[in-house]
C-alpha positions as a LaTeX table, in Angstrom:
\begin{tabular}{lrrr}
\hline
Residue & $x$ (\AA) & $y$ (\AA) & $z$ (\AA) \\
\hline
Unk1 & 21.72 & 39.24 & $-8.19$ \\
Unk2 & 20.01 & 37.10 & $-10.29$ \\
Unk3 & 16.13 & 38.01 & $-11.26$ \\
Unk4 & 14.64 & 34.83 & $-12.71$ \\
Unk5 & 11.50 & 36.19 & $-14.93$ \\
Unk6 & 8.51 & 34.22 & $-15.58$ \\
Unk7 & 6.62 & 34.86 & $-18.75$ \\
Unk8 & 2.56 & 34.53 & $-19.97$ \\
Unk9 & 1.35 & 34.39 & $-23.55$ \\
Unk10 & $-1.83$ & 36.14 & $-24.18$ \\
Unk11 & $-3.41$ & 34.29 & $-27.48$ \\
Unk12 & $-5.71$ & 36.29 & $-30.14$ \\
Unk13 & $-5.59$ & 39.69 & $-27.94$ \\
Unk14 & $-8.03$ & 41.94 & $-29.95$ \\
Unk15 & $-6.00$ & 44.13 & $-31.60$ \\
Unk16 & $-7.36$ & 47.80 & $-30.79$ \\
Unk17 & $-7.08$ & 46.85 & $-26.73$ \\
Unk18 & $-5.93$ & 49.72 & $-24.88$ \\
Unk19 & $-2.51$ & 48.12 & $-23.30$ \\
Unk20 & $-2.51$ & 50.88 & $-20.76$ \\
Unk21 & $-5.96$ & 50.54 & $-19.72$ \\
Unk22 & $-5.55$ & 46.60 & $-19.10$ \\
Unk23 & $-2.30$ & 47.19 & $-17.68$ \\
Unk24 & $-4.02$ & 49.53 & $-15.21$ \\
Unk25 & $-6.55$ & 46.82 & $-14.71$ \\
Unk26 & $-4.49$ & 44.41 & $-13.73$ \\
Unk27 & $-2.49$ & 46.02 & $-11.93$ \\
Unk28 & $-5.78$ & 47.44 & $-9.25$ \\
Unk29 & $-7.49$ & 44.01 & $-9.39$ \\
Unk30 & $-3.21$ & 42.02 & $-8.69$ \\
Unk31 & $-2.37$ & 44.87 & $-6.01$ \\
Unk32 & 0.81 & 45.02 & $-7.86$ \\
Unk33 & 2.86 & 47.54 & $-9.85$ \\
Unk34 & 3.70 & 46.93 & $-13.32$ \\
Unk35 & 4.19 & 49.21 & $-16.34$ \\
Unk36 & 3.49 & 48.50 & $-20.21$ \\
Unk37 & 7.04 & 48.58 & $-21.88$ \\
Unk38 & 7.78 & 48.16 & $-25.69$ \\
Unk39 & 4.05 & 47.09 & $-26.59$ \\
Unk40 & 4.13 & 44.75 & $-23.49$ \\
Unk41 & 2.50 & 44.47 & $-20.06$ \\
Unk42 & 5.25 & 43.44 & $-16.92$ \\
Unk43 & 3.21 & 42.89 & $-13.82$ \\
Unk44 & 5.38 & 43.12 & $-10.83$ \\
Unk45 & 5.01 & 39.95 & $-8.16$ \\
Unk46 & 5.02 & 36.05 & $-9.14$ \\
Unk47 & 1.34 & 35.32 & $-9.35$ \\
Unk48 & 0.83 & 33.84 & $-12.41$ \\
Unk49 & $-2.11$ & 31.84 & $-11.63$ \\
Unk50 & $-3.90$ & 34.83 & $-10.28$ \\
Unk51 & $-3.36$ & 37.13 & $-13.36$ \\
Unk52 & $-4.74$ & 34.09 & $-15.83$ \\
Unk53 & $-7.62$ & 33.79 & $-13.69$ \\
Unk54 & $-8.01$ & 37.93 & $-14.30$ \\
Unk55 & $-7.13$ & 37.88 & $-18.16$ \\
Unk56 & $-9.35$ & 35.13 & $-18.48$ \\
Unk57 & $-12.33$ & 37.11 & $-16.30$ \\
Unk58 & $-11.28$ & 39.90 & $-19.58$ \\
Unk59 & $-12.01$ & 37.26 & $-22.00$ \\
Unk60 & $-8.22$ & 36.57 & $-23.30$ \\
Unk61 & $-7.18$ & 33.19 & $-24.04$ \\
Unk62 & $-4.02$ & 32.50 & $-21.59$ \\
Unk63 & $-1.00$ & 30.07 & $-21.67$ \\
Unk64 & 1.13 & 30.20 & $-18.85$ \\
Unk65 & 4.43 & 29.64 & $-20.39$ \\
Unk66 & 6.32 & 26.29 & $-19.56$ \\
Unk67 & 3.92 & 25.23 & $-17.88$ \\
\hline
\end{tabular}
């Protein structure tokens, strides 16, 4: 089967974040699973629009990529 993935782009992240702690964030606030991989947060589900709204609640900047 094919998985189609569909990506986000945090821009100017502070650097000393906790990845683990703002996976585990998200992950309690989406409802979802998810696991920080390889210096990178994968949220399980296809909300993207939900998890900009919470990144941007965090104060990130968010682009939701090709789109």
């Amino acid at each position: 089967s094919i998985r189609r993935q569909r990506q986000m782009c945090i821009r100017d992240s502070p650097k000393d974040h906790d990845l683990k702690k703002l996976a585990k964030t998200i992950k309690s606030k989406m409802g979802q699973g998810g696991a920080v991989k390889e210096g990178v947060i994968e949220v399980q589900g296809d909300d993207r629009d939900k998890l900009k709204a919470i990144l941007e609640g965090l104060k990130f900047k968010v682009k939701i990529a090709g789109g």
